[in-house]
CSV table of C-alpha atoms in Angstrom, one decimal:
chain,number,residue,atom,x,y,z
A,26,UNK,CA,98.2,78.8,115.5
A,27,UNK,CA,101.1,80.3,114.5
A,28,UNK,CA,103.7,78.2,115.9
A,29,UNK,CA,101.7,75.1,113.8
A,30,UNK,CA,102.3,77.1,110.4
A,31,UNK,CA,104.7,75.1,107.9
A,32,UNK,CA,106.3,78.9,106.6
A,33,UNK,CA,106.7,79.3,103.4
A,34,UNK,CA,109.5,81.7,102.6
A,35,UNK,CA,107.3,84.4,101.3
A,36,UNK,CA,107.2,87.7,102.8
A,37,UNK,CA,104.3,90.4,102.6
A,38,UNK,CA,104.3,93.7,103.0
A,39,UNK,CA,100.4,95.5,103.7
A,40,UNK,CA,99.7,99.2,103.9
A,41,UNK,CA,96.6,99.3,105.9
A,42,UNK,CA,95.0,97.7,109.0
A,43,UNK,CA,91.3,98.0,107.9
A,44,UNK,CA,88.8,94.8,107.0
A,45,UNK,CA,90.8,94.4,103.2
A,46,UNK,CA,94.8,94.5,104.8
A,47,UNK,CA,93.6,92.3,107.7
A,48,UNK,CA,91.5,90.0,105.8
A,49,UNK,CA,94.9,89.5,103.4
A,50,UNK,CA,97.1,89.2,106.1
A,51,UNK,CA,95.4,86.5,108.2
A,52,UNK,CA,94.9,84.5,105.1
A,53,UNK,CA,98.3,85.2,103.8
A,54,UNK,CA,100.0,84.2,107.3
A,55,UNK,CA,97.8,81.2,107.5
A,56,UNK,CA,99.2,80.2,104.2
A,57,UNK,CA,102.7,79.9,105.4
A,58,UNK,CA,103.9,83.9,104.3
A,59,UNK,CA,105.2,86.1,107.3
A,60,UNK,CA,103.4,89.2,106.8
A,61,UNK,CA,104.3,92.8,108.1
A,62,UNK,CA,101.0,95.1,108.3
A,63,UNK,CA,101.5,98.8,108.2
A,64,UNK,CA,98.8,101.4,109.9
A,65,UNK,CA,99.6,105.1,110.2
A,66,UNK,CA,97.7,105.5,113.1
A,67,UNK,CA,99.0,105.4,116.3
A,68,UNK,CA,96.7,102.9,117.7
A,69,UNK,CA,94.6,100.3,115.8
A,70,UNK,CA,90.9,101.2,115.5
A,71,UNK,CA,87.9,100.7,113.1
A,72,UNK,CA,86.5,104.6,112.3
A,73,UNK,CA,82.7,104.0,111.3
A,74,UNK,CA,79.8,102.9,113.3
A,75,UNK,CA,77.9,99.7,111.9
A,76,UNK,CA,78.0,97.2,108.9
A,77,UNK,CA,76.0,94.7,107.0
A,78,UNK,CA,77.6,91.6,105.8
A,79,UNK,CA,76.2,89.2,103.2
A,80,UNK,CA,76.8,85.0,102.6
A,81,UNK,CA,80.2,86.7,100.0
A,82,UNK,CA,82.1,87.8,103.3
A,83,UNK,CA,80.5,85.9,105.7
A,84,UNK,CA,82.1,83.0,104.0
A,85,UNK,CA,85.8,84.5,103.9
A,86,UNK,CA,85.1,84.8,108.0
A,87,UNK,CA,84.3,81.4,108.3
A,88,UNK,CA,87.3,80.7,105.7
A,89,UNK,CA,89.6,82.1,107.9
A,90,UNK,CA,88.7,81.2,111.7
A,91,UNK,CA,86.9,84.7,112.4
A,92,UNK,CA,83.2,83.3,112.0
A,93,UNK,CA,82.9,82.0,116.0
A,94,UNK,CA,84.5,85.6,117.2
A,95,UNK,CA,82.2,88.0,114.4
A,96,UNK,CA,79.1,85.9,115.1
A,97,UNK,CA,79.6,86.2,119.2
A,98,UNK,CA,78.4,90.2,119.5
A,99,UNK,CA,76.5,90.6,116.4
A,100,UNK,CA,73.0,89.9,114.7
A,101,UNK,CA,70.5,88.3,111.8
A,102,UNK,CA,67.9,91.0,111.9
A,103,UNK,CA,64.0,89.4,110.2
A,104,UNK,CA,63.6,91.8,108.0
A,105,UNK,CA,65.1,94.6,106.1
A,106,UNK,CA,62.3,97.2,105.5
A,107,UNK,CA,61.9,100.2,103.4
A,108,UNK,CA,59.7,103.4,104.4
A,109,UNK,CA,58.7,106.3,102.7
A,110,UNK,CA,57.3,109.4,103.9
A,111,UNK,CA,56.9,106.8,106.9
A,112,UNK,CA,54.7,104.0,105.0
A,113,UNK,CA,56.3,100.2,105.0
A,114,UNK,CA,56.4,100.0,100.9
A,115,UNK,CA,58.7,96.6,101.6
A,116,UNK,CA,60.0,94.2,104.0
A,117,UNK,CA,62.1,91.5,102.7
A,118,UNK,CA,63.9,88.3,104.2
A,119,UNK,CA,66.1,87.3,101.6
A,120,UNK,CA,64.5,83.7,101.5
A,121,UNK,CA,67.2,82.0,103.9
A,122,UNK,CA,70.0,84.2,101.9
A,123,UNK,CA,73.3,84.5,105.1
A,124,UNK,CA,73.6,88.0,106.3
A,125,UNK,CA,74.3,89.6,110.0
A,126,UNK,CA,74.4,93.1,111.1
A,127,UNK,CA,77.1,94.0,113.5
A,128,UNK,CA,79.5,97.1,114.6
A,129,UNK,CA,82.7,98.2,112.9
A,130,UNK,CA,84.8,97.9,115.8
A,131,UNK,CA,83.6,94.2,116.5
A,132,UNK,CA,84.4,92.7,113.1
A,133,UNK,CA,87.9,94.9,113.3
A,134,UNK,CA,88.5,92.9,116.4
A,135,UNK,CA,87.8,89.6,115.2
A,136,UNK,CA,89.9,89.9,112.1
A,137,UNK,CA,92.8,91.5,114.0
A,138,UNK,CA,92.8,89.0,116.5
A,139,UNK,CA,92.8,86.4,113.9
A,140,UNK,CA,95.8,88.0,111.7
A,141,UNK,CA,97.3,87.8,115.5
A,142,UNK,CA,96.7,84.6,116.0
A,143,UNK,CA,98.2,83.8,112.8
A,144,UNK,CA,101.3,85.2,113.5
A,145,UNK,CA,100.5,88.6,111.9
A,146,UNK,CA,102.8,91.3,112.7
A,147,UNK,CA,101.2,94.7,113.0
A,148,UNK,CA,103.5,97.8,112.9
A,149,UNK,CA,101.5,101.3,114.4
A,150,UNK,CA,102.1,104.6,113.5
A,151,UNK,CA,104.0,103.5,110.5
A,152,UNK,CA,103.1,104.6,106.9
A,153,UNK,CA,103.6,103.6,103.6
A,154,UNK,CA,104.2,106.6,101.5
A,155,UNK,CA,105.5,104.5,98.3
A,156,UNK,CA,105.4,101.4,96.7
A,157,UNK,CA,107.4,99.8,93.3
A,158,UNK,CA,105.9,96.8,91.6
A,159,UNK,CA,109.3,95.3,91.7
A,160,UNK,CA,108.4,94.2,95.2
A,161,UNK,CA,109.0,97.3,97.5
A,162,UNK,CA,107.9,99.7,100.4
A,163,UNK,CA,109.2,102.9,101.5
A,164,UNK,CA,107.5,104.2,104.6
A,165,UNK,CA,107.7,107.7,106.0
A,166,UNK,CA,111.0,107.2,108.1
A,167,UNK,CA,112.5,106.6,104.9
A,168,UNK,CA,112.7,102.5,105.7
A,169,UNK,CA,112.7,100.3,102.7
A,170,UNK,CA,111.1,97.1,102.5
A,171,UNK,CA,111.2,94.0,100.1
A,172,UNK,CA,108.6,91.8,99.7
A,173,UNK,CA,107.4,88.8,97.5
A,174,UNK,CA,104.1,90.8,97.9
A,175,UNK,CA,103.0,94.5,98.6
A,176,UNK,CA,99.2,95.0,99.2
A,177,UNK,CA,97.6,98.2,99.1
A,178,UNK,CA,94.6,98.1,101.6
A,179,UNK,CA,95.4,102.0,102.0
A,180,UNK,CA,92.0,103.6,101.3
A,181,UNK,CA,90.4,105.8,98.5
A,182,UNK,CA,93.6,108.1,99.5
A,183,UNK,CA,95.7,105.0,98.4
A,184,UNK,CA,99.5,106.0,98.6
A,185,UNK,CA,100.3,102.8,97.3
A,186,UNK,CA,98.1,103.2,94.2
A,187,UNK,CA,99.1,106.9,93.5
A,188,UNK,CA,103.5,106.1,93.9
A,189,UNK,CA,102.8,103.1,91.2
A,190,UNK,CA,100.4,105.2,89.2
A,191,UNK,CA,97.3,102.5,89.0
A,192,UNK,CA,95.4,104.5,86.1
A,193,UNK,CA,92.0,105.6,88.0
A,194,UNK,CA,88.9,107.6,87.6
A,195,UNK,CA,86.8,109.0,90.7
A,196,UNK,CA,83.9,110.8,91.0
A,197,UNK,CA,81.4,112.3,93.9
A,198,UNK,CA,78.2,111.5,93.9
A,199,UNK,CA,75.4,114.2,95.1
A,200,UNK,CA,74.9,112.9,98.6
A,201,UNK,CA,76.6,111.5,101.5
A,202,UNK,CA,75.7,110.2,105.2
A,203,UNK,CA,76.7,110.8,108.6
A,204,UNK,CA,77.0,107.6,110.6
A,205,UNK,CA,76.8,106.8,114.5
A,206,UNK,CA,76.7,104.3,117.1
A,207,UNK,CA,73.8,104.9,119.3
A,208,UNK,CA,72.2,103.0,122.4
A,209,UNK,CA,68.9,101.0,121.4
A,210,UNK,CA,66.6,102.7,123.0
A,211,UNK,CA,63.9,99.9,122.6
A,212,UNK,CA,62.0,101.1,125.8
A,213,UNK,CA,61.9,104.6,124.5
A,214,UNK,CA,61.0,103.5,120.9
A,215,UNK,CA,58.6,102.1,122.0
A,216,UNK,CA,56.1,99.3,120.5
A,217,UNK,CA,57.3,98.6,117.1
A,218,UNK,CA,59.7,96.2,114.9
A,219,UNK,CA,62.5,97.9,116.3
A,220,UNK,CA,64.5,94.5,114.9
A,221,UNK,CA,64.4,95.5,111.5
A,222,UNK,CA,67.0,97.0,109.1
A,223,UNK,CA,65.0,100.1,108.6
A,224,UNK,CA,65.6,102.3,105.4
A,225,UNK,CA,63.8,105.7,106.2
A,226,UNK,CA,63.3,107.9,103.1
A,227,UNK,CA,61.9,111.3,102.8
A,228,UNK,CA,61.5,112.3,98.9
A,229,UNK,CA,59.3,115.5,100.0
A,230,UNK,CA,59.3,118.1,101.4
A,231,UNK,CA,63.2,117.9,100.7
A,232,UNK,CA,65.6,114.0,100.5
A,233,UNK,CA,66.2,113.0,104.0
A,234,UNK,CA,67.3,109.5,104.6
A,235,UNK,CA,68.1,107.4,108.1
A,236,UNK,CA,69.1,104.0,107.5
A,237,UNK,CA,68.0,102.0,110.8
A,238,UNK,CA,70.8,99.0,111.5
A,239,UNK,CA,70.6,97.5,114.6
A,240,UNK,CA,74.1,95.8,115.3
A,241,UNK,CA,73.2,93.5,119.0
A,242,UNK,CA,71.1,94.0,121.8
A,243,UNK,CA,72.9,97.1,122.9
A,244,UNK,CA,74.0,99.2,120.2
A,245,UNK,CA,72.6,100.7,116.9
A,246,UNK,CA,73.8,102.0,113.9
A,247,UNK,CA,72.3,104.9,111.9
A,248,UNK,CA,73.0,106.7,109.0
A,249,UNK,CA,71.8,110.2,108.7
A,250,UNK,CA,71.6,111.1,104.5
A,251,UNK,CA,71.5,114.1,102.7
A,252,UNK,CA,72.7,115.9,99.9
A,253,UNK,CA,76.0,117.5,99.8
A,254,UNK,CA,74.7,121.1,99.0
A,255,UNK,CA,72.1,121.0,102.3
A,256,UNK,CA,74.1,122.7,104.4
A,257,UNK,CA,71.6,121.6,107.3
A,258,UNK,CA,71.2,118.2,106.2
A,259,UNK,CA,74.5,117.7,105.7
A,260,UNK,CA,76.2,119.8,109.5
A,261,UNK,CA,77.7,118.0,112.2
A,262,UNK,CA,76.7,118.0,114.8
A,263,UNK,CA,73.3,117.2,113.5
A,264,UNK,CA,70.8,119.5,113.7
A,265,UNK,CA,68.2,117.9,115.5
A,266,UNK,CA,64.8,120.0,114.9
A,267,UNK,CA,65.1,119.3,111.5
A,268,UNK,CA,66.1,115.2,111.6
A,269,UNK,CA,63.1,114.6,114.7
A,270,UNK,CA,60.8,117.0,112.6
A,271,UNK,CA,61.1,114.6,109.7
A,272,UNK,CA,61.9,111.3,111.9
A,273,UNK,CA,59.3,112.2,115.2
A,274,UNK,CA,59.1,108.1,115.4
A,275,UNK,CA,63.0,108.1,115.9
A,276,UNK,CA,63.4,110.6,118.2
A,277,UNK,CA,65.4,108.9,121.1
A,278,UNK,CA,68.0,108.0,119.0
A,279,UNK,CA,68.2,111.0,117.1
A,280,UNK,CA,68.9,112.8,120.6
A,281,UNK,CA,71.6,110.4,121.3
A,282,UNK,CA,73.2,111.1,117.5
A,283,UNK,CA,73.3,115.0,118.6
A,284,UNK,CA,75.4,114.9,121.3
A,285,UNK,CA,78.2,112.2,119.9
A,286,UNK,CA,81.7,112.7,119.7
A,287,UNK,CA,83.1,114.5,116.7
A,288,UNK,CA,80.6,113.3,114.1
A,289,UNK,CA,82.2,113.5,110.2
A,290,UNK,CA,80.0,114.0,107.3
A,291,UNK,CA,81.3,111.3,104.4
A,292,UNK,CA,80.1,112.3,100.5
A,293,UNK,CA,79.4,109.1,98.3
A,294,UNK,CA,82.8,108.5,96.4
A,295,UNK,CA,83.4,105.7,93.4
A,296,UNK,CA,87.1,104.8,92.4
A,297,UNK,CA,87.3,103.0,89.4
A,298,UNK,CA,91.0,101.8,88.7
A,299,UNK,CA,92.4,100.1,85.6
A,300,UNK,CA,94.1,97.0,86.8
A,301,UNK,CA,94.5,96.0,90.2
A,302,UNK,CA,98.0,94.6,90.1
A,303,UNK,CA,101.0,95.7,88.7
A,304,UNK,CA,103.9,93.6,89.0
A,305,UNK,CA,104.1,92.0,92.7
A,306,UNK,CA,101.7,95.0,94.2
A,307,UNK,CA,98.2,94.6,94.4
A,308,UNK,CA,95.5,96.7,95.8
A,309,UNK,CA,92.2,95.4,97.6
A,310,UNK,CA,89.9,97.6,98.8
A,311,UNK,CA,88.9,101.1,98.8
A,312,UNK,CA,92.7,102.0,97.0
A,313,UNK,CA,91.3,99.5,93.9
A,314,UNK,CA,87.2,99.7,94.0
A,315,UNK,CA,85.6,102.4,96.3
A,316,UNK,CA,81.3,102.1,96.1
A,317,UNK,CA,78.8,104.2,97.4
A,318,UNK,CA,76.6,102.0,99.8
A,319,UNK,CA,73.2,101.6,97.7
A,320,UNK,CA,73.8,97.7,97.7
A,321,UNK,CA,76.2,97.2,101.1
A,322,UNK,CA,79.0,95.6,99.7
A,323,UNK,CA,81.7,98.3,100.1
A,324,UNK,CA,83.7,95.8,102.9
A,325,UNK,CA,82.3,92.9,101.4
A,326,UNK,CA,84.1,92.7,98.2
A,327,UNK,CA,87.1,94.3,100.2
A,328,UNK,CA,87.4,91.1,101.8
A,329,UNK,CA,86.3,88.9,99.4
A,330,UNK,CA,89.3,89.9,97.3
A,331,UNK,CA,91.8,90.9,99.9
A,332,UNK,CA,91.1,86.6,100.1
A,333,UNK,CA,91.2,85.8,96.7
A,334,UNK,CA,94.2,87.4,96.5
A,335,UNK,CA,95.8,85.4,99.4
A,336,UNK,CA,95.0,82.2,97.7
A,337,UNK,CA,95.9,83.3,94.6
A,338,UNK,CA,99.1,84.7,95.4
A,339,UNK,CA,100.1,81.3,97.8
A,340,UNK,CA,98.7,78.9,94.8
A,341,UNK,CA,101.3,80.5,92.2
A,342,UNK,CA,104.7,79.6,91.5
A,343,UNK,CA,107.3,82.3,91.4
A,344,UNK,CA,108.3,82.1,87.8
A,345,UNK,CA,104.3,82.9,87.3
A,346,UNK,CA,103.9,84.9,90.2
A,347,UNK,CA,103.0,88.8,88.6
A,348,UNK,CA,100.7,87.0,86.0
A,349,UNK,CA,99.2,84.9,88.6
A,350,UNK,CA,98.2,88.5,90.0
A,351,UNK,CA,96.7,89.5,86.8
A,352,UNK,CA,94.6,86.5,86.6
A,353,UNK,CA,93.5,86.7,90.2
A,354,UNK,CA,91.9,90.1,89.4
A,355,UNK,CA,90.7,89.1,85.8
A,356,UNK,CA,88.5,86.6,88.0
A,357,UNK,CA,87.3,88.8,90.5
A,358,UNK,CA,87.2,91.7,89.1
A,359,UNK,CA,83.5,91.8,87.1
A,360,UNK,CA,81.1,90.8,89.8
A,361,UNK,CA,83.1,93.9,91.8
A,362,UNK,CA,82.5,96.1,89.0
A,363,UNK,CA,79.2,95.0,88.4
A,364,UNK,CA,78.2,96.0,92.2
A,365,UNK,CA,79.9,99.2,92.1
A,366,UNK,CA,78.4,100.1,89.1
A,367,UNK,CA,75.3,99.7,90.2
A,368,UNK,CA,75.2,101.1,93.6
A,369,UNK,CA,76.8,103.8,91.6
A,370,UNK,CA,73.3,103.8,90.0
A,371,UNK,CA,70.9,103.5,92.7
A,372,UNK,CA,72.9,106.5,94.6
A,373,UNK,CA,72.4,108.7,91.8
A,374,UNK,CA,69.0,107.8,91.3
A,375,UNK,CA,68.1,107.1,95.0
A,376,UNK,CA,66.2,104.0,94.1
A,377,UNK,CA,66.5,102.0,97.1
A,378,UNK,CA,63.6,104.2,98.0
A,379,UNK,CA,61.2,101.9,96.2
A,380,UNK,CA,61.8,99.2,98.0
A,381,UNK,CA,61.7,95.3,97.3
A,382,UNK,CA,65.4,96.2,95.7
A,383,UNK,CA,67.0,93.3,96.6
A,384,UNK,CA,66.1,91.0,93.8
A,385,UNK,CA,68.7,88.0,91.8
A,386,UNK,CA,70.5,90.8,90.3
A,387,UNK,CA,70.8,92.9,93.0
A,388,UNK,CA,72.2,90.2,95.1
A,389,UNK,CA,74.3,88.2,92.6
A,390,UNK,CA,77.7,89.6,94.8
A,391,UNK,CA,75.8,88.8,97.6
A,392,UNK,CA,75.3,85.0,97.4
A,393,UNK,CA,78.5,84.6,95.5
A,394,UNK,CA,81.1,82.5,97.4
A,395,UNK,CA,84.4,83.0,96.8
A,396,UNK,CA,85.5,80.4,99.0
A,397,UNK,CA,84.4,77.8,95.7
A,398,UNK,CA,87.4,75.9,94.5
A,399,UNK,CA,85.3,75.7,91.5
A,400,UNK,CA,85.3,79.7,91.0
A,401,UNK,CA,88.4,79.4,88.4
A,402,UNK,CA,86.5,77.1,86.3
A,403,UNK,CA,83.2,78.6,86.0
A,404,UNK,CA,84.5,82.5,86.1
């Protein structure tokens, strides 16, 4: 693809090789800009277990040629259902909404082989450490870089965002989850709708949550939640008397949680920043909009606008360019704070735990399409 690519003479520089910097890059690239990616790690990986994508992202995939390669290993489950104190209180379909479960490390692939493929170059072990809006990088060898473009898809941790000094607030919320990629299990399971998205809540004796994602046919995602301040809800690795004692019906998967590799604890964290651009830097992504997962769009409007950014950024002229940048996120930005702000909400109040949550304003980010040429016009 990338020999086919009329380029363009603009130049991108990306610190971070999650969903957000690859989703920029591969749209960038395939808009004519060569692009330079920078990850600190010394090999390219997706940390996490599973994810849940809506019609928002599932349209930036299929915007970009990822679609066929994200849609090959992963899943439409029937239902998501809700459980409390192990009663079904919901089960809901989303009336012919788009959505598909699959695992971290399978969507990484497909948008890294599509940045690739677009002629994406990926630098390893190299990391951004500063950034000026004037259109620069400096990375921890002390190597300076000029761009038309920086992108900061570098994480709540954002060094991008803390060199400029984006204005920001960020707070914890009271609980967190511990995530893992398990076997199936179905056999063991046993008889059941073991298809499902399955949100497990326990509100009593003490708050225990496992949220049930099965990714393919092989593997499955769970998330283990607890408060922050339960030291035995919260430890890794899990303690499993306690989880099986509230979860008997999950048991086999439970045992396979207790003996993974180095499980990590993550609190709920939301990042609230005051503009998204400054300049010719932008930040996508955690670094610009970090959600707690009530409503699952925590990668979905990291991609989202890590595209509208791309297009954005390609459609302006350069004697417009920085306040091209400023009306990109002046677009985007509501529905994204509207999202956060409510799964904000629902963590605080843990009211997913009714269930039948996932109503017209719950799923405005959901359904929204940010592929729409018309999106300028009616935003």
């Amino acid at each position: 693809m990338s020999s086919t690519i009329d380029r363009n003479g603009r130049h991108a520089e990306i610190s971070g090789a999650g969903f957000a910097g690859l989703t920029a890059a591969a749209a960038l690239a395939q808009r004519g800009w060569t692009v330079r990616v920078h990850e600190k790690g010394k090999e390219l990986r997706e940390q996490g277990a599973g994810i849940v994508l809506w019609h928002n992202s599932l349209q930036v995939l299929k915007a970009i040629g990822a679609w066929d390669r994200a849609l090959a290993d992963s899943m439409t489950p029937p239902f998501y259902e809700t459980r409390v104190q192990g009663r079904t209180v919901s089960q809901e379909d989303f009336s012919g909404l788009s959505w598909r479960t699959m695992t971290r490390p399978h969507l990484h692939k497909a948008l890294l082989e599509t940045a690739l493929e677009a002629g994406v170059e990926i630098r390893t072990d190299s990391e951004v450490v500063s950034a000026d809006p004037r259109g620069e990088v400096t990375l921890a060898s002390g190597e300076t870089l000029k761009a038309d473009l920086v992108v900061g898809a570098d994480g709540v941790k954002s060094a991008v965002r803390e060199s400029i000094g984006f204005e920001q607030e960020r707070w914890k919320s009271r609980d967190g989850i511990t995530r893992f990629l398990v076997p199936r299990c179905k056999d063991e399971l046993g008889p059941g709708e073991w298809d499902n998205v399955i949100d497990f809540w326990n509100l009593e004796p003490r708050y225990l949550r496992v949220l049930y994602v099965p990714c393919n046919e092989r593997e499955l995602y769970i998330a283990l939640g607890a408060p922050r301040d339960d030291e035995q809800g919260s430890r890794t690795p899990i303690d499993l008397d306690l989880w099986t004692s509230a979860f008997p019906e999950l048991t086999p998967v439970l045992k396979e949680a207790a003996v993974a590799d180095d499980p990590k604890y993550y609190g709920y964290e939301t990042t609230v920043v005051s503009e998204w651009s400054r300049g010719r830097a932008a930040l996508v992504g955690d670094s610009a909009h970090a959600m707690c997962p009530a409503l699952a769009q925590g990668a979905g409007t990291a991609m989202t606008n890590a595209y509208t950014l791309a297009v954005a950024a390609s459609e302006a002229a350069d004697a417009d360019f920085e306040d091209a940048l400023t009306r990109w996120w002046h677009t985007e930005r509501p529905i994204t704070d509207r999202v956060q702000k409510r799964s904000a909400d629902y963590a605080a109040t843990r009211g997913m735990s009714k269930g039948n949550q996932f109503d017209e304003v719950n799923l405005e980010t959901a359904q929204y399409d940010p592929t729409d040429i018309n999106r300028h016009a009616t935003a």
